[in-house]
mmCIF file of C-alpha atoms in Angstrom:
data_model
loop_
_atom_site.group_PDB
_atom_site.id
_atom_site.type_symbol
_atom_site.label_atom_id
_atom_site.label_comp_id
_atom_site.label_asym_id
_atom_site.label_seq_id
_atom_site.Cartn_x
_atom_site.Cartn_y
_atom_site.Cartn_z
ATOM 1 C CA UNK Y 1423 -3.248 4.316 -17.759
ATOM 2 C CA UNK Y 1424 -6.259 2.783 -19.801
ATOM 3 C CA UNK Y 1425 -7.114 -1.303 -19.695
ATOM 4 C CA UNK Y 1426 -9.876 -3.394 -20.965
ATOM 5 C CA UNK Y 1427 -11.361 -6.903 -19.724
ATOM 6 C CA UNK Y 1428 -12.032 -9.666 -21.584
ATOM 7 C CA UNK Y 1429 -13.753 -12.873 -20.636
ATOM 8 C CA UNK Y 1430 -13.003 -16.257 -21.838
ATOM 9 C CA UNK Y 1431 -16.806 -17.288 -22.754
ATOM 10 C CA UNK Y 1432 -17.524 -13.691 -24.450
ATOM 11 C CA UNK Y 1433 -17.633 -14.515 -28.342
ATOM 12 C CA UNK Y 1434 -16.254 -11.171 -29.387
ATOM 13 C CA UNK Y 1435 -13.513 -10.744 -27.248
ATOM 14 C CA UNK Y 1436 -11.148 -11.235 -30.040
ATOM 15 C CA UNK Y 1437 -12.215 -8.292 -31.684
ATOM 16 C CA UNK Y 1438 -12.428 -6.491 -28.582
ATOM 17 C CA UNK Y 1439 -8.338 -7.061 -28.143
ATOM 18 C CA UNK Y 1440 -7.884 -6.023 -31.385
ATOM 19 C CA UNK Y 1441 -9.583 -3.186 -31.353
ATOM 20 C CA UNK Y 1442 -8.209 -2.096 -28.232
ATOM 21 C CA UNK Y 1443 -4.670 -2.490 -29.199
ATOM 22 C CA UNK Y 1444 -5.205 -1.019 -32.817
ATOM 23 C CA UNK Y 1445 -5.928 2.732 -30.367
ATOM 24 C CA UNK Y 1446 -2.359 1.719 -28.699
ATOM 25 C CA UNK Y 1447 -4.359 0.159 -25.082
ATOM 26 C CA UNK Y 1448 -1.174 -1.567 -23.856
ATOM 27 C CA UNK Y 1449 -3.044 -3.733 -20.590
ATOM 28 C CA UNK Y 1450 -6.166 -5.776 -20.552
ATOM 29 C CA UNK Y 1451 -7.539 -7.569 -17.300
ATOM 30 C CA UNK Y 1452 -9.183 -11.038 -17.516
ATOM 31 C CA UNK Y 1453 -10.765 -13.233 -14.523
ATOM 32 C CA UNK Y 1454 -9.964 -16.606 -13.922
ATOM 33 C CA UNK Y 1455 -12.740 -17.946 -11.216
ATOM 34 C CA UNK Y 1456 -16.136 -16.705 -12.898
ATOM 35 C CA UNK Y 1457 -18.039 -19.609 -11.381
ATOM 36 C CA UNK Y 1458 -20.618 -18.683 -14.408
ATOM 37 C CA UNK Y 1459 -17.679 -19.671 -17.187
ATOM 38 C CA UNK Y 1460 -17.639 -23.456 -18.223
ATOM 39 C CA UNK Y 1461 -16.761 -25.866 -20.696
ATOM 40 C CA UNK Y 1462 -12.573 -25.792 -22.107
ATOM 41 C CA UNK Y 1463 -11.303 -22.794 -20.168
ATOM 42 C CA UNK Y 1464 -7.880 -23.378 -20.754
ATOM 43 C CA UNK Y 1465 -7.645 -23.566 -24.605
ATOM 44 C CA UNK Y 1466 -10.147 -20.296 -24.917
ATOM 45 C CA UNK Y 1467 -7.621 -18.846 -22.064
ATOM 46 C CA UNK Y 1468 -4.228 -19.656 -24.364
ATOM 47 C CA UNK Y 1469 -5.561 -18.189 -27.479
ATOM 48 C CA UNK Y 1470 -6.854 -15.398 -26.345
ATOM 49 C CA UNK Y 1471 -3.830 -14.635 -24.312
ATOM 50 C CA UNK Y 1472 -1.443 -15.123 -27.327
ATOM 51 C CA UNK Y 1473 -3.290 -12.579 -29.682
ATOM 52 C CA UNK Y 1474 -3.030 -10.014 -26.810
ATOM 53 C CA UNK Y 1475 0.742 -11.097 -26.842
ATOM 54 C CA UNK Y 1476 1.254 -10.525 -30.785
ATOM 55 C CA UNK Y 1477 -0.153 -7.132 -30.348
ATOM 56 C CA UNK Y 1478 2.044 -7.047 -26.556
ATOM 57 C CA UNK Y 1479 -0.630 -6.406 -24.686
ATOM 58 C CA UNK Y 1480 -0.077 -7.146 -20.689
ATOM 59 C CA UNK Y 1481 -2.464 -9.531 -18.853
ATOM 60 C CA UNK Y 1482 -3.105 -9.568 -15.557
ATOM 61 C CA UNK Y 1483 -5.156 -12.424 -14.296
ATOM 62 C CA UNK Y 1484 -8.199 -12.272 -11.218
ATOM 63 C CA UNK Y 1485 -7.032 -15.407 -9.482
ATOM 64 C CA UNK Y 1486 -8.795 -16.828 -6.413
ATOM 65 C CA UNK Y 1487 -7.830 -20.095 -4.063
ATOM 66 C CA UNK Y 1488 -10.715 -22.059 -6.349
ATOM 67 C CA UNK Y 1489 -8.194 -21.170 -9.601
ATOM 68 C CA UNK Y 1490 -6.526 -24.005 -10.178
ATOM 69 C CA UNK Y 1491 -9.481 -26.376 -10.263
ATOM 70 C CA UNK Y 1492 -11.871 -24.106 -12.293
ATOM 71 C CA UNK Y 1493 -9.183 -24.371 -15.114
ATOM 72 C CA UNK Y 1494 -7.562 -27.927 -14.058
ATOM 73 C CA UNK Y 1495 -4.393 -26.243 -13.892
ATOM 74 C CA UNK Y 1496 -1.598 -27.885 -10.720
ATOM 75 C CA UNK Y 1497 0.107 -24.708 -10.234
ATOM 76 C CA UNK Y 1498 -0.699 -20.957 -9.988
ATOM 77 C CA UNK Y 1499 2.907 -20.491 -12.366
ATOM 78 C CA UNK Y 1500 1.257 -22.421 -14.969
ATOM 79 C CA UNK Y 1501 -0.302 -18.987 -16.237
ATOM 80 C CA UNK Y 1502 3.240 -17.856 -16.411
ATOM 81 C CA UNK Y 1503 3.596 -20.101 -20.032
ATOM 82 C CA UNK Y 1504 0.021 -18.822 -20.736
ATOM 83 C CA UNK Y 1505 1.192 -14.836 -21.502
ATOM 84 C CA UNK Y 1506 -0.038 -14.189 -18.147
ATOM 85 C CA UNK Y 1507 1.905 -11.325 -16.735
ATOM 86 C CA UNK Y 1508 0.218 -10.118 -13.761
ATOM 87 C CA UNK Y 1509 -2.091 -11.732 -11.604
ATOM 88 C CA UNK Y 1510 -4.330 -9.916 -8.625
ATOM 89 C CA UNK Y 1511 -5.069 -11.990 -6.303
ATOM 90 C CA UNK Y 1512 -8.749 -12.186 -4.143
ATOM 91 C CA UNK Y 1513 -8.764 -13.217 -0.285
ATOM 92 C CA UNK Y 1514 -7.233 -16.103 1.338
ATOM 93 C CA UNK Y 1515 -3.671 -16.075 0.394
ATOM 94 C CA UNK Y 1516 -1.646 -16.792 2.963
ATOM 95 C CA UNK Y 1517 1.931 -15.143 3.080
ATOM 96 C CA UNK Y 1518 4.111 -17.723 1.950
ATOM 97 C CA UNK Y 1519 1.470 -17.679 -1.224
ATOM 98 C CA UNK Y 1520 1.867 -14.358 -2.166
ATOM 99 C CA UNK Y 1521 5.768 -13.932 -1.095
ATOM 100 C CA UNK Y 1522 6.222 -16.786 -3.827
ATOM 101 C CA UNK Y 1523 3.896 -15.500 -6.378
ATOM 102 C CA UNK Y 1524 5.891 -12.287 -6.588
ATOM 103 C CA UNK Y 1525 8.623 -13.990 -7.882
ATOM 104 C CA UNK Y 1526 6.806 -15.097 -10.717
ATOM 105 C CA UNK Y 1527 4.305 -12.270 -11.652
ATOM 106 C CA UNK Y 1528 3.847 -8.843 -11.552
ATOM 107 C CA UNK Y 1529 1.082 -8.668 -8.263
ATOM 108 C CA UNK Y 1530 -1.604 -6.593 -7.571
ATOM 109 C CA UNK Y 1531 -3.189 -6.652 -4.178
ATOM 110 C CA UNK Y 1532 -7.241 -6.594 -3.123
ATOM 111 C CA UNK Y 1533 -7.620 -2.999 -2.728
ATOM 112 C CA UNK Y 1534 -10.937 -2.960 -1.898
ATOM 113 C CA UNK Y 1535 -10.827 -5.515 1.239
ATOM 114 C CA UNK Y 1536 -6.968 -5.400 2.089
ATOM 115 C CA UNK Y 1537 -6.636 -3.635 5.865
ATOM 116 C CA UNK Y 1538 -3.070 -1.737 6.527
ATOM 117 C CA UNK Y 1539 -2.451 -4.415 9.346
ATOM 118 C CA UNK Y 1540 -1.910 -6.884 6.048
ATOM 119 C CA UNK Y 1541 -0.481 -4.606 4.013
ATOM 120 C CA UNK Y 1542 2.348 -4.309 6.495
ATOM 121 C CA UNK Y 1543 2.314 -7.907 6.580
ATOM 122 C CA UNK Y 1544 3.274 -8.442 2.829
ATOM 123 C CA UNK Y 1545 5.526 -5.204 2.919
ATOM 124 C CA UNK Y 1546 7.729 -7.061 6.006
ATOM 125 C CA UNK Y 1547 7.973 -10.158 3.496
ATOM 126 C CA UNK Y 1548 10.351 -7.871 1.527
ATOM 127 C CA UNK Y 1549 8.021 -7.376 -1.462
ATOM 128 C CA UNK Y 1550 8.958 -3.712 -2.782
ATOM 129 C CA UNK Y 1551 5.829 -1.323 -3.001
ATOM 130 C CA UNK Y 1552 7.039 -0.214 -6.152
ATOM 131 C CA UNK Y 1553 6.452 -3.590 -7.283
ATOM 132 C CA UNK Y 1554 2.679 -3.930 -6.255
ATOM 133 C CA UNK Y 1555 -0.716 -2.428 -7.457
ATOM 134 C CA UNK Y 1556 -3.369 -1.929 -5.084
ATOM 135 C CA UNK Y 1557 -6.560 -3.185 -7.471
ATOM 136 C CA UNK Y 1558 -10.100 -2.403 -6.198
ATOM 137 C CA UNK Y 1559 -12.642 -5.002 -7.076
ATOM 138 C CA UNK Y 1560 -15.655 -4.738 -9.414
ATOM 139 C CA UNK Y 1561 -19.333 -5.377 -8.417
ATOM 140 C CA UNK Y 1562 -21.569 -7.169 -10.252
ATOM 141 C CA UNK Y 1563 -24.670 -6.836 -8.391
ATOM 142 C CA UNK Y 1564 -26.713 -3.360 -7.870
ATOM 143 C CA UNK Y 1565 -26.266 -1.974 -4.577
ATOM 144 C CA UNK Y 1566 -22.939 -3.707 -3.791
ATOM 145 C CA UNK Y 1567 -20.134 -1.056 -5.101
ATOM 146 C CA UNK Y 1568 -17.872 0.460 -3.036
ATOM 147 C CA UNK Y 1569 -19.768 4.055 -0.859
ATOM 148 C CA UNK Y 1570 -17.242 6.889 -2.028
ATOM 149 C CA UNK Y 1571 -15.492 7.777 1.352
ATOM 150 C CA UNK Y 1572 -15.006 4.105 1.830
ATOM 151 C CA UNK Y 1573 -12.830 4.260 -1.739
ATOM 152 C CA UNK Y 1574 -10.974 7.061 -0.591
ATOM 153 C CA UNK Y 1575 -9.683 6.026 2.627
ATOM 154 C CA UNK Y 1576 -8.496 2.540 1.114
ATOM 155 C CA UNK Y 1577 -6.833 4.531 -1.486
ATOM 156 C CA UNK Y 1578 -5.204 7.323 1.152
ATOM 157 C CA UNK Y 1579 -3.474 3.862 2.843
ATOM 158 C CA UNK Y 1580 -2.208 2.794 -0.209
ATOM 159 C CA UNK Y 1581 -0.622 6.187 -1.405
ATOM 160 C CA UNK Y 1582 1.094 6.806 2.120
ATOM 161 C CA UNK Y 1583 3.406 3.802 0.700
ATOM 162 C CA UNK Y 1584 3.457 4.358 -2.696
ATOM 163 C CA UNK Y 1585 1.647 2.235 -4.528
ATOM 164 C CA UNK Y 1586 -0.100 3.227 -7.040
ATOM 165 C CA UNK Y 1587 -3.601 1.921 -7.272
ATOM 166 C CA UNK Y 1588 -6.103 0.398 -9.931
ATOM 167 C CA UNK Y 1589 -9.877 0.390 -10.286
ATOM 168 C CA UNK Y 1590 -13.085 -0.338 -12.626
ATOM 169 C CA UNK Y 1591 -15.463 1.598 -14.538
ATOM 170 C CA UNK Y 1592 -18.823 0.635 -16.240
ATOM 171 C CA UNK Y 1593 -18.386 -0.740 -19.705
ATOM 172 C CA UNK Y 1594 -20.547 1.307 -22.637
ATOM 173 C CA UNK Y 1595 -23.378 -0.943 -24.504
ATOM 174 C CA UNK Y 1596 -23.144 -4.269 -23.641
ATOM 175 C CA UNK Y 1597 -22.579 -5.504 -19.851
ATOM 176 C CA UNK Y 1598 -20.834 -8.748 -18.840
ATOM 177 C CA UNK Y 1599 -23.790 -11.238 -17.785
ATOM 178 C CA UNK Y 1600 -25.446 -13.196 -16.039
ATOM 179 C CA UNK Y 1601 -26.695 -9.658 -14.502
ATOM 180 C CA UNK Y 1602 -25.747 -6.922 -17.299
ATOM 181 C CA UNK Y 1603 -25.643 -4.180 -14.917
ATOM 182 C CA UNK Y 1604 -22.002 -3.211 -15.374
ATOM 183 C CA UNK Y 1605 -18.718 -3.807 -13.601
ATOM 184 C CA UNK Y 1606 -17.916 -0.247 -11.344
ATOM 185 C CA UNK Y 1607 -15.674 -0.093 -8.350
ATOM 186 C CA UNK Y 1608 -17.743 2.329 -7.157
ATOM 187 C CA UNK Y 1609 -21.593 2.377 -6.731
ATOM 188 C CA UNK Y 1610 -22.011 5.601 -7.928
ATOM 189 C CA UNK Y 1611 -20.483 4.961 -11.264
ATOM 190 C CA UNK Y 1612 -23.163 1.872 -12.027
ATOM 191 C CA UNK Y 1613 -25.673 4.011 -14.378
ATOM 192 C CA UNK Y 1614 -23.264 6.535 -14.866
ATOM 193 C CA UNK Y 1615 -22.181 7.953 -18.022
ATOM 194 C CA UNK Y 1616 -18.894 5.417 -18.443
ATOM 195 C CA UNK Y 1617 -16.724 8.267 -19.717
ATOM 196 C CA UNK Y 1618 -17.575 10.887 -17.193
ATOM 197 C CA UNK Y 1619 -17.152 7.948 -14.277
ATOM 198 C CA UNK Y 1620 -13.209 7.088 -16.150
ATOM 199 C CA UNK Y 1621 -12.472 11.048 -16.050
ATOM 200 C CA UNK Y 1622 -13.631 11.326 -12.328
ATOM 201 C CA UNK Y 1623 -11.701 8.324 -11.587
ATOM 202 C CA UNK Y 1624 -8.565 9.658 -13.100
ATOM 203 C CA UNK Y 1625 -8.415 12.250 -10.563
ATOM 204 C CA UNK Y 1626 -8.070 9.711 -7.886
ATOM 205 C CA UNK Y 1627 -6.243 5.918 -9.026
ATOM 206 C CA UNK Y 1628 -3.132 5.504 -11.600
ATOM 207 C CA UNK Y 1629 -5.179 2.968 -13.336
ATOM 208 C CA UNK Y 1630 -8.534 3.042 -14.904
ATOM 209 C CA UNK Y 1631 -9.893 -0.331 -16.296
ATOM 210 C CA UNK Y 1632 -12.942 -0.434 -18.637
ATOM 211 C CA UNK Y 1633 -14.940 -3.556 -16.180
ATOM 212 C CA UNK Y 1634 -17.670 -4.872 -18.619
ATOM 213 C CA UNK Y 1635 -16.471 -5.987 -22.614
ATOM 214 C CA UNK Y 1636 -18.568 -3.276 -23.963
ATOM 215 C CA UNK Y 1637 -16.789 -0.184 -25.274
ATOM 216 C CA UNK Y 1638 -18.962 1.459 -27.682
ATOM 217 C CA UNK Y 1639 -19.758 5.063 -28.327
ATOM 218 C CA UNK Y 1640 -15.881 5.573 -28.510
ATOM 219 C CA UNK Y 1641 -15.176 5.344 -24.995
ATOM 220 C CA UNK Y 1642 -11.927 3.883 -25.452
ATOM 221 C CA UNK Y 1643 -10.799 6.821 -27.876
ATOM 222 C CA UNK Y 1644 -12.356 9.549 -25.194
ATOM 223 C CA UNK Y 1645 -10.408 8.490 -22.535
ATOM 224 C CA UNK Y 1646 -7.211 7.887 -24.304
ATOM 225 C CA UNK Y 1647 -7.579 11.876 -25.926
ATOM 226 C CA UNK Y 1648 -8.346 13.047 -21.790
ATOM 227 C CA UNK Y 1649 -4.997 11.310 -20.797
ATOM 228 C CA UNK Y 1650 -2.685 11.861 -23.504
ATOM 229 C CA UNK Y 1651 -3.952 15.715 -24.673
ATOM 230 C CA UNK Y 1652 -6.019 16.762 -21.879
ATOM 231 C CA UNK Y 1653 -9.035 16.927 -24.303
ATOM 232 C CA UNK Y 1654 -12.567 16.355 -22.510
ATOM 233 C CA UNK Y 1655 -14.966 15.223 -24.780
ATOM 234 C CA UNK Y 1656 -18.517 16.689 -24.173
ATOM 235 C CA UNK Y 1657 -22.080 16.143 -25.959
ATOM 236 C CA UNK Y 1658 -24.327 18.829 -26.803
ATOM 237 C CA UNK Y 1659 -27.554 19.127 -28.789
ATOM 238 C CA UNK Y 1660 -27.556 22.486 -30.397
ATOM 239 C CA UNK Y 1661 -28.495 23.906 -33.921
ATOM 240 C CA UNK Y 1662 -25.918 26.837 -34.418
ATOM 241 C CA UNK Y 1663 -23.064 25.815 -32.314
ATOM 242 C CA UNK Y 1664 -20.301 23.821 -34.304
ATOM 243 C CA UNK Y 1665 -18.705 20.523 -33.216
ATOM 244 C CA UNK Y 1666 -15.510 21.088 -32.432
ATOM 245 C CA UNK Y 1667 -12.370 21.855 -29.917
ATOM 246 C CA UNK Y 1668 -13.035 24.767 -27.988
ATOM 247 C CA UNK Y 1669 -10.880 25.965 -24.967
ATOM 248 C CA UNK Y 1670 -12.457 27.016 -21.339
ATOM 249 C CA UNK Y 1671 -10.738 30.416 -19.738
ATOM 250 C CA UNK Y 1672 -8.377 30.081 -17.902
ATOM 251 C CA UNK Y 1673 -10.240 32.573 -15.301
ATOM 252 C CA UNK Y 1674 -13.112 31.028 -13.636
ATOM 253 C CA UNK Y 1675 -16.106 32.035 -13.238
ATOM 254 C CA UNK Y 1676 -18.902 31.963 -11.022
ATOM 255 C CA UNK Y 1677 -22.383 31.138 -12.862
ATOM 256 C CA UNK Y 1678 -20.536 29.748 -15.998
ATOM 257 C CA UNK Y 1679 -17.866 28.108 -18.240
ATOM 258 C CA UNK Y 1680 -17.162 31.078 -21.236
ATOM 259 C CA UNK Y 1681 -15.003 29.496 -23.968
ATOM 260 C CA UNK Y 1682 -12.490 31.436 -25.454
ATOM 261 C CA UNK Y 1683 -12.175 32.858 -29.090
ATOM 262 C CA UNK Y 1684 -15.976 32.424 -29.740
ATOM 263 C CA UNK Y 1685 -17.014 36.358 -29.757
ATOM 264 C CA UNK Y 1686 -17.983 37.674 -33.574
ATOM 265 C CA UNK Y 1687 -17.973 40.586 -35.240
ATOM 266 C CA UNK Y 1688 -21.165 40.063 -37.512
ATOM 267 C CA UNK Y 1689 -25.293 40.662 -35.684
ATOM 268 C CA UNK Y 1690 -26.385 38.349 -33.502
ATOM 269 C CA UNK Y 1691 -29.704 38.895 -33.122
ATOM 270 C CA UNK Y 1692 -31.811 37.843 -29.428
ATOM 271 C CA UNK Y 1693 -33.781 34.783 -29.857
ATOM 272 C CA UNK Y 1694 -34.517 32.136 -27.694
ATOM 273 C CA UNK Y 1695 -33.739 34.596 -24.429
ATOM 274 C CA UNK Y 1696 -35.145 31.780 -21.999
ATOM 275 C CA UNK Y 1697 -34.361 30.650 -18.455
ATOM 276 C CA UNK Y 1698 -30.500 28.958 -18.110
ATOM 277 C CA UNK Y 1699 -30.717 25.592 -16.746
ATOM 278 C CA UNK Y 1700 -27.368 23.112 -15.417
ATOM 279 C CA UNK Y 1701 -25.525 22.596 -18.930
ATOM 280 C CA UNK Y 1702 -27.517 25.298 -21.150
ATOM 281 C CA UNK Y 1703 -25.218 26.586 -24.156
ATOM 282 C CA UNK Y 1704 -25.639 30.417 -24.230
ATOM 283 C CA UNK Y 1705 -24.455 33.057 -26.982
ATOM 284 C CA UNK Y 1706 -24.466 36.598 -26.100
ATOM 285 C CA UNK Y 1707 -26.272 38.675 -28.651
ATOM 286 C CA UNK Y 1708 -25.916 42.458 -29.674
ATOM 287 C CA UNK Y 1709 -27.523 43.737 -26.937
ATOM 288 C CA UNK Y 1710 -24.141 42.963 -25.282
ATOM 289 C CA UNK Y 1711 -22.163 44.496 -27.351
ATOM 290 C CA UNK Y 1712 -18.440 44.022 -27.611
ATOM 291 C CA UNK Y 1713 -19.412 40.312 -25.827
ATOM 292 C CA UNK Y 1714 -21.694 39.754 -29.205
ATOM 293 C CA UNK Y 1715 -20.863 35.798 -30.410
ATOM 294 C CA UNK Y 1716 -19.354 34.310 -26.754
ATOM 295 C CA UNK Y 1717 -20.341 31.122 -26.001
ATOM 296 C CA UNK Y 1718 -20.880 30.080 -22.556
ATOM 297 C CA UNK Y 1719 -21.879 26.587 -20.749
ATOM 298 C CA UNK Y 1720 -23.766 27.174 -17.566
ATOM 299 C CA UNK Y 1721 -22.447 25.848 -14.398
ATOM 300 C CA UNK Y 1722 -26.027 26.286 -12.379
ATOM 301 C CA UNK Y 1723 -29.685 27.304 -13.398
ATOM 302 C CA UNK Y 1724 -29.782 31.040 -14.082
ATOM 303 C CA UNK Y 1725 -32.726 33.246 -14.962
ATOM 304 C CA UNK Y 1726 -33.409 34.430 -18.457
ATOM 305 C CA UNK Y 1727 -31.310 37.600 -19.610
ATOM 306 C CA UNK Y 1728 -32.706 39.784 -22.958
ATOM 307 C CA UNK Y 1729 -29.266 40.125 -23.850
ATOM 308 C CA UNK Y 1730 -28.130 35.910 -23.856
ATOM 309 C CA UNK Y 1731 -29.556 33.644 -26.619
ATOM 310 C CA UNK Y 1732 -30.197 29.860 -25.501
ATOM 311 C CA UNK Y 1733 -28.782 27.917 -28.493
ATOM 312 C CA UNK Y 1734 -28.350 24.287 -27.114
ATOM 313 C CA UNK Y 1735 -27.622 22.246 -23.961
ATOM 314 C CA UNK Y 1736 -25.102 19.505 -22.833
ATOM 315 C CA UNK Y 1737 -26.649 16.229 -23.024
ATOM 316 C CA UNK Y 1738 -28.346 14.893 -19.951
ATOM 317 C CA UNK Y 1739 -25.742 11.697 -19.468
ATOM 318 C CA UNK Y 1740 -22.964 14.199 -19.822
ATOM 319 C CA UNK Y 1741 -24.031 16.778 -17.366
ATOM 320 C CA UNK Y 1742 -21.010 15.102 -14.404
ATOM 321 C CA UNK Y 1743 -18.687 16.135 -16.851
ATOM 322 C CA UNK Y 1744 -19.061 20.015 -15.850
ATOM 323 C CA UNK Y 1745 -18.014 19.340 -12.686
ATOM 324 C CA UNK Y 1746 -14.241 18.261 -14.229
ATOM 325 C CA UNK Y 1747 -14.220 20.734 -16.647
ATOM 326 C CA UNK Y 1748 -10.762 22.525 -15.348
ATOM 327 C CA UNK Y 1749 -9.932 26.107 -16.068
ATOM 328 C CA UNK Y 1750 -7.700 26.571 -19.418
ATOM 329 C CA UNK Y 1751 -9.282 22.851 -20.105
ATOM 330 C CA UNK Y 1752 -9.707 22.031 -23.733
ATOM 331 C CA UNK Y 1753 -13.258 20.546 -24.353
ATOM 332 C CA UNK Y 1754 -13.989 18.765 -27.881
ATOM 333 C CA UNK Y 1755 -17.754 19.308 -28.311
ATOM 334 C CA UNK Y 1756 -19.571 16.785 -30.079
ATOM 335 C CA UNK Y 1757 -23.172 18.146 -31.757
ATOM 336 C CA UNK Y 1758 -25.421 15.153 -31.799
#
């Protein structure tokens, strides 16, 4: 599953719904306590909420205990009118809060800070786990994303009951201020390629939200060809290789990725024979004979072989995507 964010004070977020929901992107996230956001909160919040309804888009809502009087609304169900149709709610709810709120909205739970001891608490209330999402936080500030093993464990506890769990990546060009220096759940992911941090996370949450406004470079389109075809897009820099869909063996091996159907009949004559580095696009050349034309992407640095052209390399940001390349994957390479 694939969701945006939009923010009420971000001028383009119009066209960012829009565009969103013109590539079929079904769920978009919005926060309600920004302390940064001012001025008429609730007018920019109800039109921007009933365009995402015309194209029926569904909302869930960040909501904290400070809420209500950041938007001068009485009553959390007052977002219910709004389009709102989810809400995730931050720390200090007590239990009577959030027993009450799930009658209302679809709810999504703090996965980043919530301990099993209150997770049990809200699962005695009755509250189905089918019903919930466990939603990790985002981190503004440098340094402050979640450490990896951290991530994992909340996300083991939240699996063992079945509820399937939600988290951020890094937004591509332009970064949600005041700090611009994107919106991960995990640390790791902050100067990340965004597309290579969605794919890894897709391995590990039902969920992955796009944190920041900005999805340029068609991250959107990327990740919505990697869920619905399986189709990893990679970029490479190379003069002779052509951009498109290529499929990995379904054999792995060792030293290197060898893509399937690339092998020629015509010459191909040694040039370039250099050193293999991480992500160096080979071709085998006569000297190999019936191998003549077979494209390879190296998994590791290798040493130079008289009988393996060097025609191109994946691009440096794109180099983490190797590592999810599966076997029988299919790849769409993108010359640049």
């Amino acid at each position: 599953m694939i969701g945006i964010s939009f923010y009420l004070q971000d001028p383009h977020a119009k066209s960012q719904i829009i565009h969103a929901a013109n590539l079929g992107v079904k769920r978009a996230f919005t926060s309600l306590h920004i302390p940064e956001e001012k001025g008429e909160l609730v007018g920019r919040m109800s039109e921007l909420l009933k365009l995402a309804q015309t194209y029926e888009m569904d909302i869930h809502a960040d909501v904290s205990l400070n809420t209500l009087n950041h938007l001068g609304i009485d009553e959390f169900t007052d977002l219910a009118p709004l389009g709102v149709k989810g809400i995730r709610l931050d720390d200090g709810f007590d239990q009577e809060t959030i027993t009450a709120l799930s009658k209302v909205f679809s709810l999504s739970l703090n996965a980043s800070t919530l301990n099993e001891e209150e997770l049990l608490a809200v699962l005695r209330s009755g509250i189905k786990p089918e019903s919930l999402i466990a939603w990790h936080n985002f981190y503004p500030r440098p340094e402050t994303g979640l450490e990896e093993g951290f991530f994992h464990e909340q996300n083991q506890m939240f699996k063992k009951y079945g509820i399937p769990i939600y988290a951020f990546i890094p937004g591509a060009g332009s970064k949600r201020g005041p700090l611009h220096a994107g919106l991960p759940t995990l640390e790791r992911h902050r100067f990340m390629n965004p597309y290579a941090a969605g794919i890894e996370l897709f391995q590990h949450v039902e969920g992955v939200y796009v944190g920041d406004q900005g999805t340029e470079d068609h991250l959107i389109e990327n990740l919505i060809a990697y869920e619905n075809e399986n189709i990893l897009a990679i970029r490479v820099d190379s003069l002779i290789l052509q951009s498109g869909q290529y499929t990995v063996r379904p054999d792995v091996s060792q030293d290197v990725f060898r893509l399937q159907n690339t092998r020629v009949t015509e010459n191909v004559e040694p040039r370039n024979t250099v050193a293999r580095s991480l992500g160096a696009i080979t071709m085998d050349n006569d000297a190999y004979g019936r191998y003549r034309g077979e494209v390879q992407i190296c998994k590791r640095e290798l040493g130079a072989n008289h009988r393996v052209n060097v025609i191109g390399r994946v691009m440096e940001e794109d180099i983490p995507l190797l590592s999810l390349l599966k076997p029988g994957q299919t790849i769409q390479l993108i010359n640049v």
